[in-house]
Short mmCIF file of C-alpha atoms in Angstrom, two decimals:
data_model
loop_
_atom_site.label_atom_id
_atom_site.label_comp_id
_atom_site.label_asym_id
_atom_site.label_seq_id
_atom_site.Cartn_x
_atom_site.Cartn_y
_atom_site.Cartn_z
CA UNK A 16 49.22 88.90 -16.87
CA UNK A 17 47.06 90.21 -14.20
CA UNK A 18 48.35 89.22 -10.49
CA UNK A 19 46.58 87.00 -8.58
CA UNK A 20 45.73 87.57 -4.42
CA UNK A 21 48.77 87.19 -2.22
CA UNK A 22 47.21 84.21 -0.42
CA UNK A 23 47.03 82.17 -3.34
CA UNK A 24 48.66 78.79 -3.52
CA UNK A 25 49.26 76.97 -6.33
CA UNK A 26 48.84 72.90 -6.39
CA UNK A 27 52.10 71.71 -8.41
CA UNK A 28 52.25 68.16 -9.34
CA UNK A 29 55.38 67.03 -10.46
CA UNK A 30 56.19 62.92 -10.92
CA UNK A 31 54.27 62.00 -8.58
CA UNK A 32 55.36 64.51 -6.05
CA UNK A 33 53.42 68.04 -5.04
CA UNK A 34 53.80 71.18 -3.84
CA UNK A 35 51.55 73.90 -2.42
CA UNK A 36 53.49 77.18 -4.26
CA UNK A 37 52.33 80.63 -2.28
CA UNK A 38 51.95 83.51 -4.40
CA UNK A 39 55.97 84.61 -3.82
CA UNK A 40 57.28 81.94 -4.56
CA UNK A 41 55.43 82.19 -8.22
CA UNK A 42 56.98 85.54 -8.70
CA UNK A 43 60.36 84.47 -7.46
CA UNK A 44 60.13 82.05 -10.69
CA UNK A 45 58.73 84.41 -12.69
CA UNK A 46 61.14 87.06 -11.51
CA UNK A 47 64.11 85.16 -12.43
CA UNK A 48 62.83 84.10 -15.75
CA UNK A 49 62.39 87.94 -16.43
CA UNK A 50 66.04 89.34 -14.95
CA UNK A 51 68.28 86.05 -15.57
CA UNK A 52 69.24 86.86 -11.28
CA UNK A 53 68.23 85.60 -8.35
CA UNK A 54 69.39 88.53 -6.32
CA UNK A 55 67.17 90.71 -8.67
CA UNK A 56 64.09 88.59 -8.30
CA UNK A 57 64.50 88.55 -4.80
CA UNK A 58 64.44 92.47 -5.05
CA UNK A 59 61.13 92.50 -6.69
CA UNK A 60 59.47 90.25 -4.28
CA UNK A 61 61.15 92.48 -1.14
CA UNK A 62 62.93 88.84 0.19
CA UNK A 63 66.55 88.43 0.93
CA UNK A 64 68.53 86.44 -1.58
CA UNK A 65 69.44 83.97 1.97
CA UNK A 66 65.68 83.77 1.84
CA UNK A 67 65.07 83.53 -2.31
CA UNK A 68 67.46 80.57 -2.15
CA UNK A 69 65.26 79.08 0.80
CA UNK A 70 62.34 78.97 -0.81
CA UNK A 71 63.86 77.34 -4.08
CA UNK A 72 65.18 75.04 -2.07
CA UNK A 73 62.27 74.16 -0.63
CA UNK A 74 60.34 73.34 -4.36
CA UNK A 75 62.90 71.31 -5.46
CA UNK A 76 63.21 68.95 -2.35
CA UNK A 77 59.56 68.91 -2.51
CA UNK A 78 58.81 67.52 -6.00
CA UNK A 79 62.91 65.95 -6.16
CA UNK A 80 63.55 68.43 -9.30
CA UNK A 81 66.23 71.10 -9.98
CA UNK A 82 64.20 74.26 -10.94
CA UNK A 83 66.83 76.81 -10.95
CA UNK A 84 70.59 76.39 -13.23
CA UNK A 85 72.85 79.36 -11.83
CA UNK A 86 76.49 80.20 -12.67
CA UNK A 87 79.16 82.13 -12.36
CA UNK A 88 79.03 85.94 -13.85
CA UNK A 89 75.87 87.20 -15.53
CA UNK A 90 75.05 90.96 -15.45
CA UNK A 91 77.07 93.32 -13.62
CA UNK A 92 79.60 90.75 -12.68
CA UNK A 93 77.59 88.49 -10.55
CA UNK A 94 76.13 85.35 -10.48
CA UNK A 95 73.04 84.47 -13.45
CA UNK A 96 70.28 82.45 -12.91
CA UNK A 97 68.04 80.82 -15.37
CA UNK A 98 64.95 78.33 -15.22
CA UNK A 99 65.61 75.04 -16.23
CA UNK A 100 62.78 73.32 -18.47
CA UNK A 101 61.34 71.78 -15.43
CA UNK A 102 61.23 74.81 -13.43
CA UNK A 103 59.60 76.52 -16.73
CA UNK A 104 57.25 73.96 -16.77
CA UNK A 105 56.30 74.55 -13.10
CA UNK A 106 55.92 78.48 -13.69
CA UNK A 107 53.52 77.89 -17.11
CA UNK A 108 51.28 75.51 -14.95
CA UNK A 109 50.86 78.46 -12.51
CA UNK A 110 50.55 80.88 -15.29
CA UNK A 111 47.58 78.89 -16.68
CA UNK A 112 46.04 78.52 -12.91
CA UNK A 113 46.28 82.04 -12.68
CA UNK A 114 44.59 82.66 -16.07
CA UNK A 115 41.62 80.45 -15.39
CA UNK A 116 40.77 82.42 -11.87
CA UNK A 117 40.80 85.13 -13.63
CA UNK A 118 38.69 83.81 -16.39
CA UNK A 119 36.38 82.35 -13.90
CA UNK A 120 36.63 84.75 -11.09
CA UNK A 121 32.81 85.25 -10.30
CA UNK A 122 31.60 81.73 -9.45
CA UNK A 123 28.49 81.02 -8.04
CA UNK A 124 28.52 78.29 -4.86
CA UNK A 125 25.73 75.67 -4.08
CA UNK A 126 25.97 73.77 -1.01
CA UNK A 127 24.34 70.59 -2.15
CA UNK A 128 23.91 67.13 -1.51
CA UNK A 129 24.16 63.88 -4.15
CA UNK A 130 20.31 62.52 -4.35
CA UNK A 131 21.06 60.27 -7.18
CA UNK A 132 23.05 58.40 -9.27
CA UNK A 133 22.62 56.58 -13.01
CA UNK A 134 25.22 53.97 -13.28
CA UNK A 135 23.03 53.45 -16.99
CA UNK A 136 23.55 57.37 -18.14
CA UNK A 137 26.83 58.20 -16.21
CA UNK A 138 24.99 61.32 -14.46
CA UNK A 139 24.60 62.16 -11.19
CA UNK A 140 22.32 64.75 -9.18
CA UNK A 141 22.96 67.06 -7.05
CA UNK A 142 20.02 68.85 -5.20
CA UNK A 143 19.57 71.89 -2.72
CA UNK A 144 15.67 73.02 -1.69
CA UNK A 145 13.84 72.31 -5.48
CA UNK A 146 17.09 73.23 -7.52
CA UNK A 147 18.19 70.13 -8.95
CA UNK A 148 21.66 70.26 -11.03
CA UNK A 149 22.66 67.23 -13.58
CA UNK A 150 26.60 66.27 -13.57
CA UNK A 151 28.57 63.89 -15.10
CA UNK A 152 28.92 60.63 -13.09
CA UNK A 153 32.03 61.07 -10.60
CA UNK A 154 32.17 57.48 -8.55
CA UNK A 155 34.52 59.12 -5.67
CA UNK A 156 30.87 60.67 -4.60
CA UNK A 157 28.44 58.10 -3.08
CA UNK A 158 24.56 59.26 -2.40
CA UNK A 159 24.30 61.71 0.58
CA UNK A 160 27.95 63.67 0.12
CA UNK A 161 27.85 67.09 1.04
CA UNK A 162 29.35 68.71 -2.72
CA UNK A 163 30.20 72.44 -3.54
CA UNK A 164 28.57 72.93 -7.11
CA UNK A 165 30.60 75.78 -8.50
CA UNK A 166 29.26 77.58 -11.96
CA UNK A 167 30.74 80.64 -13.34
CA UNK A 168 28.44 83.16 -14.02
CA UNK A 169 29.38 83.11 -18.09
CA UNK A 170 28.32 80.10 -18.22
CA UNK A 171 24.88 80.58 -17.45
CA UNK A 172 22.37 81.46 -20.21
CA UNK A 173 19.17 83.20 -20.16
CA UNK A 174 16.26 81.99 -22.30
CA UNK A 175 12.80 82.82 -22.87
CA UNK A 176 11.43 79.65 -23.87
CA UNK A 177 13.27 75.80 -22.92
CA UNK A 178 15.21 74.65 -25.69
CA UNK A 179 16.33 71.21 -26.96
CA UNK A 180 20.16 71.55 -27.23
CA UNK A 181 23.38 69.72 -25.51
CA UNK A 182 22.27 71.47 -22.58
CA UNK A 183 21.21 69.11 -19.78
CA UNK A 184 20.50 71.38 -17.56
CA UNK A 185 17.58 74.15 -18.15
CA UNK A 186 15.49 75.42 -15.13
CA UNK A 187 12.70 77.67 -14.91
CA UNK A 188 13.35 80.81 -12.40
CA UNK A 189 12.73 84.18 -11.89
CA UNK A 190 14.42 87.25 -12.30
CA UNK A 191 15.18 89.52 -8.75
CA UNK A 192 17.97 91.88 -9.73
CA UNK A 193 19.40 93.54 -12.80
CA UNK A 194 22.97 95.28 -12.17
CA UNK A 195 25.07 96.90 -14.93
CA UNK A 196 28.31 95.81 -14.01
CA UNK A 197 31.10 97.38 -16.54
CA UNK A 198 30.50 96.44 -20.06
CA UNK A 199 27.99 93.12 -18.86
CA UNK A 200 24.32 93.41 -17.12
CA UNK A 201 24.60 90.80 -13.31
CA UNK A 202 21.33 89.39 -13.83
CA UNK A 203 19.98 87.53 -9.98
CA UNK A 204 17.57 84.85 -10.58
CA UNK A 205 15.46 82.62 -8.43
CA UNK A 206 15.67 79.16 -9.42
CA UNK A 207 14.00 76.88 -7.03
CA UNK A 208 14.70 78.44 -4.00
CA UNK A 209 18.89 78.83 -4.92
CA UNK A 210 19.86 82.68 -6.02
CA UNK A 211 22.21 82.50 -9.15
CA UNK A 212 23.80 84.96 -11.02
CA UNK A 213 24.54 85.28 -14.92
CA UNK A 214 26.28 87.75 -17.02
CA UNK A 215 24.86 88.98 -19.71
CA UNK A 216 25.16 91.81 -22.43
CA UNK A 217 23.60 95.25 -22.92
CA UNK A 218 22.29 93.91 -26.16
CA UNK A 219 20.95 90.27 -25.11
CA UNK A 220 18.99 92.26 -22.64
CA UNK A 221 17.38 94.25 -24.64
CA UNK A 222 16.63 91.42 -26.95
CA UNK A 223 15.01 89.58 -24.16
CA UNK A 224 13.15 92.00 -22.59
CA UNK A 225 14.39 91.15 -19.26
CA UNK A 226 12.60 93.35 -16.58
CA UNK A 227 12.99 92.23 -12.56
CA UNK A 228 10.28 89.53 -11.59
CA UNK A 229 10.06 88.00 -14.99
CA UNK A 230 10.01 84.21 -15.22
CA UNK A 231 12.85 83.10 -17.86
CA UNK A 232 14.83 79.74 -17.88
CA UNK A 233 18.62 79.03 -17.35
CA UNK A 234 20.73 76.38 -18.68
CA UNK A 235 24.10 75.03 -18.56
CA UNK A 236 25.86 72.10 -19.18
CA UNK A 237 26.67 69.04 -16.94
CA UNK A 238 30.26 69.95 -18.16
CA UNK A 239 30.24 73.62 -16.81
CA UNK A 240 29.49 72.37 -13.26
CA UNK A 241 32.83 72.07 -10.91
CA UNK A 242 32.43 70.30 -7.65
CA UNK A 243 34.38 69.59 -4.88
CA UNK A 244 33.47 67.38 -1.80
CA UNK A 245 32.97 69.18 1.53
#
């Protein structure tokens, strides 16, 4: 598993209780998992034990759960440590957090604003200069919020031509940079007055012709869109 950045925290919601978890305190867990010791894990994180046992104190008063089964002997003579099935449970939802930043590390933010929404069709729309982005209804927005649009860059695609498809959003643009970057091609575009990026491959541009200032379209789906209220 590739790490994660030291400053991130980790939303764990456990019945009914949560807990911001800081990037140590995931590889305490996942420390302990790996040597069966808390004095180990503590080792590999560069914390005191006084300190390991702190900070597992601190998750389980927080979400009212015992994380962490010790007892007496375990390698070398001292005490083992294991994870109990709620504490594994708390480690696999930060394992799949970290996977999905990972997956969806290069994210494209819109600063936009809600400028309608179709009780009828369950959509909303958000809007920023002429882009105009089609989600699917969320009712704790009201018209006028401020909303971060977030869209990965994979899950932007490049067409020619609009297409009728389960996409419900394609937009016409055009394109102002072309970067190889590693194995993929960062494609800029201009699409109504918003810079977004999409990642494509060596051979899709080829296919496509794609040459800086061509007009092309982009779509992606209502789905694809993540928001969050600023």
């Amino acid at each position: 598993m590739t790490d994660v950045k030291a400053d991130v925290e980790y939303k764990i919601n456990f019945n009914d209780n949560a807990f911001l978890l800081d990037h140590k305190k995931f590889k305490l867990l996942e420390g302990i998992l790996n040597t069966g010791s808390i004095t180990d894990a503590s080792k590999l994180i560069d914390v005191s034990y006084r300190t390991a046992l702190n900070y597992i104190n601190k998750i389980e008063t927080a979400l009212n759960v015992s994380i962490v089964s010790t007892s007496k002997g375990g390698k070398g003579g001292g005490g083992g440590a294991i994870l109990t099935p709620e504490g594994r449970s708390i480690l696999k939802e930060c394992k799949k957090i970290n996977a999905i930043m990972q997956l969806h590390r290069d994210v494209n933010e819109i600063e936009t604003v809600v400028s309608d929404i179709d009780e009828d069709k369950g959509v909303m729309e958000l809007t920023k200069n002429d882009l105009s982005i089609k989600i699917p209804l969320d009712r704790s927005y009201a018209l006028g919020d401020n909303i971060l649009a977030l869209i990965s860059y994979d899950n932007i695609f490049i067409m020619l031509e609009p297409s009728t498809s389960s996409i419900r959003n394609i937009i016409d643009g055009k394109i102002v940079e072309m970067k190889l970057d590693g194995e993929v091609i960062k494609v800029r575009i201009d699409v109504g007055g918003v810079e977004l990026y999409s990642f494509i491959t060596l051979s899709a541009e080829k296919d496509l012709n794609l040459t800086i200032g061509k007009t092309v379209y982009i779509g992606f789906k209502a789905m694809s869109v993540a928001t969050l209220k600023l």
